[in-house]
Short mmCIF file of C-alpha atoms in Angstrom, two decimals:
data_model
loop_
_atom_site.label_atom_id
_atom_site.label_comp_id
_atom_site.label_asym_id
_atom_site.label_seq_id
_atom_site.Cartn_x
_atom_site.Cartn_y
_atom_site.Cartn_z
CA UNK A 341 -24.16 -14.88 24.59
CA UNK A 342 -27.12 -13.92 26.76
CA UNK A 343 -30.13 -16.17 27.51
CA UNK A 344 -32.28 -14.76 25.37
CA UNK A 345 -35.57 -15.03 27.72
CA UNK A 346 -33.43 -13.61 31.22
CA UNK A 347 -32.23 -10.91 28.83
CA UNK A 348 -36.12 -9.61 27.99
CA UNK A 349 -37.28 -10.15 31.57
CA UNK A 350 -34.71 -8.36 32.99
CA UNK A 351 -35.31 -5.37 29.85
CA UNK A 352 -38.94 -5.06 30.63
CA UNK A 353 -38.57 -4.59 34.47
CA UNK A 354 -36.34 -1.65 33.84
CA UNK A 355 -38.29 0.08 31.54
CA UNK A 356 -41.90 0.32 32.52
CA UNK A 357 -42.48 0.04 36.88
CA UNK A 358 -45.99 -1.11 37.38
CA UNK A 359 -47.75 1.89 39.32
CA UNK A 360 -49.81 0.24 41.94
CA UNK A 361 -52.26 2.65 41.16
CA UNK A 362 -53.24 1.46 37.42
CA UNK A 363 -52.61 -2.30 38.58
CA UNK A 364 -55.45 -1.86 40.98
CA UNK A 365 -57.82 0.13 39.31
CA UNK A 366 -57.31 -2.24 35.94
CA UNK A 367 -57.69 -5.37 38.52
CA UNK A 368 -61.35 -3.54 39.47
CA UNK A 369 -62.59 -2.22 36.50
CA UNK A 370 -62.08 -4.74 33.97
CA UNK A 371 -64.30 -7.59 35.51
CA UNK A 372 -67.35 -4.87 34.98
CA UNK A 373 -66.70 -4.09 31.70
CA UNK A 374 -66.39 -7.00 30.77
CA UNK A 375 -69.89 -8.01 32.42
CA UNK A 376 -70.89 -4.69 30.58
CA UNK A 377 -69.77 -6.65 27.27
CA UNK A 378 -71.54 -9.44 27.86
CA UNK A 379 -74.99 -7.72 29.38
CA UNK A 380 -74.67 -5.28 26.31
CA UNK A 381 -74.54 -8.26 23.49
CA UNK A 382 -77.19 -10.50 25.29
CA UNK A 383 -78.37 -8.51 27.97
CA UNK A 384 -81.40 -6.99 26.23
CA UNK A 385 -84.35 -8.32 23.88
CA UNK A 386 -84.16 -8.28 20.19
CA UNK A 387 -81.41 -8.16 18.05
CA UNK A 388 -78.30 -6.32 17.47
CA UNK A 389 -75.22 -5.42 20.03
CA UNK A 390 -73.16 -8.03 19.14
CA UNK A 391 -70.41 -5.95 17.31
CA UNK A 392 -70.30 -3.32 20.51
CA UNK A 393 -70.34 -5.89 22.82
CA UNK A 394 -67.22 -7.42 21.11
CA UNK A 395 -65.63 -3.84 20.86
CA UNK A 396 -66.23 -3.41 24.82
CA UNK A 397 -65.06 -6.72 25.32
CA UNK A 398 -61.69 -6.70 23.50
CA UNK A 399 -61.35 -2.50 25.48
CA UNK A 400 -61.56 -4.98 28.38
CA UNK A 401 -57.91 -6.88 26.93
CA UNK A 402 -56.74 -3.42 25.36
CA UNK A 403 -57.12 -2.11 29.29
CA UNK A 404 -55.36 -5.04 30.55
CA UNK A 405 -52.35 -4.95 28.28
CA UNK A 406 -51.64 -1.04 29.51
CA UNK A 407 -51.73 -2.22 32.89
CA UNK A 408 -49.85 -5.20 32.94
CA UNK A 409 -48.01 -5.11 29.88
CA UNK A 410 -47.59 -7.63 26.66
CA UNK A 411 -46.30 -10.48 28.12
CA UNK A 412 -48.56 -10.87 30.48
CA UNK A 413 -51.60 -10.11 28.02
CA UNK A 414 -49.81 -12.56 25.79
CA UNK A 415 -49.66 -15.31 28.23
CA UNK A 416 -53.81 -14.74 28.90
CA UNK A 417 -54.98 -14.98 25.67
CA UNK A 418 -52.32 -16.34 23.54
CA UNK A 419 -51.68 -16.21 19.49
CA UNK A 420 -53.49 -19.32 19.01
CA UNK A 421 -56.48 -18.95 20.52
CA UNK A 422 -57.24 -15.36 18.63
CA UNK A 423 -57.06 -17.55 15.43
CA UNK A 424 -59.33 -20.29 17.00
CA UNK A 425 -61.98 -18.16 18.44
CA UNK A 426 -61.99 -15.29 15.44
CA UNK A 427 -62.93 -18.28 13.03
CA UNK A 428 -65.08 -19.71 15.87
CA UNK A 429 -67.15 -16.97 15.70
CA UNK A 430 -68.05 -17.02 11.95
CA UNK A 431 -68.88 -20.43 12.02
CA UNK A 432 -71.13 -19.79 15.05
CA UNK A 433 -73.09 -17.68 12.70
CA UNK A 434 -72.63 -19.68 9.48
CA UNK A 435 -74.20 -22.68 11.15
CA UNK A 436 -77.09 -21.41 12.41
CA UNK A 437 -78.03 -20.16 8.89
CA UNK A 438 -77.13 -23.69 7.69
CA UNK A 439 -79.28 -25.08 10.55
CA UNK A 440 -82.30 -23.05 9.00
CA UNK A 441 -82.48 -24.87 5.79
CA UNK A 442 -80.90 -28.13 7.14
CA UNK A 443 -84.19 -28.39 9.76
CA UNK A 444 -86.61 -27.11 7.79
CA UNK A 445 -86.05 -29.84 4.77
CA UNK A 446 -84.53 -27.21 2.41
CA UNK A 447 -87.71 -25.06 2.47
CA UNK A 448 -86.90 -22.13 4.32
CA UNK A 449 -84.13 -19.43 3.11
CA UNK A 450 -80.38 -19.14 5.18
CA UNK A 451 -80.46 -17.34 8.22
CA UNK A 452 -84.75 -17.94 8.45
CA UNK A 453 -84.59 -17.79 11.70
CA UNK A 454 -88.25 -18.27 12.33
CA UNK A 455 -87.92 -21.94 10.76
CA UNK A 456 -86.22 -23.03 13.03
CA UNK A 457 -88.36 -24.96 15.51
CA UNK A 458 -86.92 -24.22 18.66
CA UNK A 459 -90.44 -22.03 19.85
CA UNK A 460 -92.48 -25.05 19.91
CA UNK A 461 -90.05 -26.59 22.60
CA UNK A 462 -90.46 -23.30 24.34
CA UNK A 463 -93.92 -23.03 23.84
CA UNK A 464 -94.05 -19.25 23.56
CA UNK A 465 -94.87 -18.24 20.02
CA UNK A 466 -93.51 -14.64 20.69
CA UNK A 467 -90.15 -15.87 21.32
CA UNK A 468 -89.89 -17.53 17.88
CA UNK A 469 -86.21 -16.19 16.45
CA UNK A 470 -85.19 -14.45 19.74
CA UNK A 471 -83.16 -17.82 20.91
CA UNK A 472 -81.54 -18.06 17.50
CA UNK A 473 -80.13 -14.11 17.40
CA UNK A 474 -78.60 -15.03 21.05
CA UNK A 475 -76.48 -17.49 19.27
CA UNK A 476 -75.97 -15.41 16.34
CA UNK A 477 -74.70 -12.48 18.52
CA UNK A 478 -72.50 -13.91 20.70
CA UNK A 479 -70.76 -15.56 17.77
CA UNK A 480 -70.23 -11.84 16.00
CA UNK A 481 -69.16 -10.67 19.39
CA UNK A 482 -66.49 -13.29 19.63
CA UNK A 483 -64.97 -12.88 15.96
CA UNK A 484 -65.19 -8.78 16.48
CA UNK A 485 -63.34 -9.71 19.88
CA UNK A 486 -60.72 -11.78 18.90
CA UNK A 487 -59.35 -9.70 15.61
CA UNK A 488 -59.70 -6.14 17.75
CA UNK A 489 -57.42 -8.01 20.39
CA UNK A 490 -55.48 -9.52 17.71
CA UNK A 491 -54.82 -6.29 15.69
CA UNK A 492 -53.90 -4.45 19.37
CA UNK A 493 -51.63 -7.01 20.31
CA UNK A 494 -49.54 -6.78 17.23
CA UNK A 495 -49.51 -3.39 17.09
CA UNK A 496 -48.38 -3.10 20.62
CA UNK A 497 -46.50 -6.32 20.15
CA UNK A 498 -43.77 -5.32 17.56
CA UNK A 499 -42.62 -2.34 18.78
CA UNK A 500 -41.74 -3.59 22.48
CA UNK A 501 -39.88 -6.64 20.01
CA UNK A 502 -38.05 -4.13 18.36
CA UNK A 503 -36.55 -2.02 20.90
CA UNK A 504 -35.88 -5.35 22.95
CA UNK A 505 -33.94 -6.28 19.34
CA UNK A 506 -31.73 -3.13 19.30
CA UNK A 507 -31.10 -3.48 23.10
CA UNK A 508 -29.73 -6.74 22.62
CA UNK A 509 -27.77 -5.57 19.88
CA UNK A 510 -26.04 -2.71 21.52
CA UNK A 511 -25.70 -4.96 24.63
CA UNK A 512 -23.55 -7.24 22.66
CA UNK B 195 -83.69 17.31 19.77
CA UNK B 196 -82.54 20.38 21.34
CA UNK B 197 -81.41 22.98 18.18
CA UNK B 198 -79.00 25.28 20.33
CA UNK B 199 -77.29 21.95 21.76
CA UNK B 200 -76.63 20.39 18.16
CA UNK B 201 -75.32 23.95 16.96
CA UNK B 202 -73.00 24.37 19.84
CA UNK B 203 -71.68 20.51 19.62
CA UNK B 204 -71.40 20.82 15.70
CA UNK B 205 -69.23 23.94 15.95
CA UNK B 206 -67.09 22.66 18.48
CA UNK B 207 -66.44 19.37 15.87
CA UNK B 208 -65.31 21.74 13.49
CA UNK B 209 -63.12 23.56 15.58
CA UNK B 210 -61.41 20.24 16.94
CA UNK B 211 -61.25 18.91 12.91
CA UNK B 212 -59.27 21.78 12.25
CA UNK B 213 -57.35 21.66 14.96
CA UNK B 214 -56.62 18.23 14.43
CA UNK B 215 -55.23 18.66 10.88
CA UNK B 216 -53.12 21.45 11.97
CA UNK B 217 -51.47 20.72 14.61
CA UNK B 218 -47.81 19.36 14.51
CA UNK B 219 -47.49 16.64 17.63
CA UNK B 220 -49.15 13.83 16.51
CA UNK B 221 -50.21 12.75 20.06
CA UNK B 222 -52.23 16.15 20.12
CA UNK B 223 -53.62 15.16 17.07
CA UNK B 224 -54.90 11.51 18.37
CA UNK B 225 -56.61 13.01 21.84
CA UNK B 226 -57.86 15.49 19.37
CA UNK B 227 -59.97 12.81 17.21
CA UNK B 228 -60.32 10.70 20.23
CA UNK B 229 -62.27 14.32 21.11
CA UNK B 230 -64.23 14.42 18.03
CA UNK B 231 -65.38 11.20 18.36
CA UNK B 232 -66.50 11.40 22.04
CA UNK B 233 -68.38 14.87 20.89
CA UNK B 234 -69.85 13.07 18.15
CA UNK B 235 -71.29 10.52 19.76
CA UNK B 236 -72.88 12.71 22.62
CA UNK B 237 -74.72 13.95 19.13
CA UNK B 238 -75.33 10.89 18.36
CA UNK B 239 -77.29 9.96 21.60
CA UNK B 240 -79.09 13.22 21.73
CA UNK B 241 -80.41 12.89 18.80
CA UNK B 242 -82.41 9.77 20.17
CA UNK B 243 -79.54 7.48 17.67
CA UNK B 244 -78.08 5.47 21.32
CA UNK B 245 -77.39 2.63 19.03
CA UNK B 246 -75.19 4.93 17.05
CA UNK B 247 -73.79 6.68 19.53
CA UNK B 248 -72.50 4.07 21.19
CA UNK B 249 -70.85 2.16 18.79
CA UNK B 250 -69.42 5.72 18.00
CA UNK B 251 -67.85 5.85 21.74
CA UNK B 252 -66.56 1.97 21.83
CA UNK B 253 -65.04 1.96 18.36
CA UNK B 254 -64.24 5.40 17.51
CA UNK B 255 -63.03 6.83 21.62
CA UNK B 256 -61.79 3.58 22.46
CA UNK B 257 -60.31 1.24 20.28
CA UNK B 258 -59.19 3.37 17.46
CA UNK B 259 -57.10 5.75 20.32
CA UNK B 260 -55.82 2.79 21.56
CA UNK B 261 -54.47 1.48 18.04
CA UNK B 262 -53.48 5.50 16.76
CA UNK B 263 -51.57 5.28 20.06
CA UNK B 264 -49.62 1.33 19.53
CA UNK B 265 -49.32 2.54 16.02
CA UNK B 266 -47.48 6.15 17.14
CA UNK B 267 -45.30 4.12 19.77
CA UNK B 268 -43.40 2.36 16.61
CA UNK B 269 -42.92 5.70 14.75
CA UNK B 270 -41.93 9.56 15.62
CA UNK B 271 -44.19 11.96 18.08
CA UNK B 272 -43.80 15.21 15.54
CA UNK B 273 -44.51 15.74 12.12
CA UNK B 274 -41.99 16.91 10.05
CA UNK B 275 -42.31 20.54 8.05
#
């Protein structure tokens, strides 16, 4: 009987070789798109982005796991914390449209952002709402993040399990 | 919006739609949409939709390639007559 965790690290380095190539380029490119996420869900006035950003963001894992394979994606953002943050998200947004009628006495409608009196401690009138959709994007951006990386890494995730599975079989 | 531009990009999504139902390797047939999708989205931004034509390229080039692709590595490469 084979230790089952020697067994799969010894599988995995005979099957794929990291190229040096794609390790390197992944290493440089994914630190700007992921700063391309983030400048494309906040980066600009106004509303909206938050869904691409998230889709450019979880590229950013999706690019990570073809370079340095499952495990290793695994190990960076494990099971757990998909679950944590893809809920995380939705009560980002969910709170903030509680925090409308909660602040303005159960006047104003859910998601009014405008009641919410953050502008006065600003003090620019013009900016009234643009605060709240900051908060409101980033949490749709980290929901849409977590469930693409979560449906990519089970995809990707079951098949290396299986052929690991038969391996061991036939090994044995 | 340039007419000529639209015409040439439209027939050239029609072409790769057919060719993507048509063809037998299934890999073919994901670089194929991956295609349409990146064509479709140049349409997109040309005709002054960047919004739409972006989310086209992230969701439609990118992510859905990338889960045809994990989805193809658990099944067979060629479609069977």
């Amino acid at each position: 009987m084979r230790v089952r965790g020697k067994g799969k690290e010894h599988g995995q380095e005979q099957k794929h070789k990291r190229d040096v190539i794609v390790t390197t380029i992944a290493r440089l490119m994914i630190p700007f798109i992921q700063m391309y996420a983030l400048y494309v869900m906040v980066g600009t006035e106004g509303a909206g982005g938050g869904f691409q950003g998230g889709v450019v963001f979880a590229a950013s894992f999706v690019l990570f796991v073809t370079a340095f394979g499952i495990t290793r994606g695994r190990r960076r953002l494990p099971e757990s914390w998909n679950a944590a943050l893809s809920s995380l998200g939705l009560y980002f947004y969910a709170g903030i449209g509680l925090l409308c009628i909660i602040l303005s006495l159960f006047s104003a409608q859910y998601l009014n952002y405008g009641a919410l009196p953050l502008w006065e401690i600003i003090g620019r009138p013009e900016t009234r709402g643009l605060m709240i959709t900051f908060v409101v994007e980033v949490g749709i951006a980290i929901t849409v993040m977590a469930v693409f990386t979560s449906i990519f890494f089970d995809l990707a995730w079951k098949g290396e399990e299986d052929k690991e599975d038969n391996k061991e079989e036939g090994g044995e | 919006m340039i007419i000529p531009l639209d015409l040439i990009a439209l027939f050239f999504l029609v072409v790769i739609a057919l060719a993507a139902i048509t063809v037998r390797d299934l890999l073919a047939a994901i670089v194929l949409l991956s295609a349409y999708s990146f064509i479709i989205a140049t349409v997109w931004v040309e005709m002054h939709a960047v919004d739409v034509g972006f989310t086209e390229a992230a969701v439609g080039a990118g992510a859905t390639t990338a889960f045809l692709i994990a989805t193809l590595a658990r099944t067979r490469r060629w479609e069977k007559r």
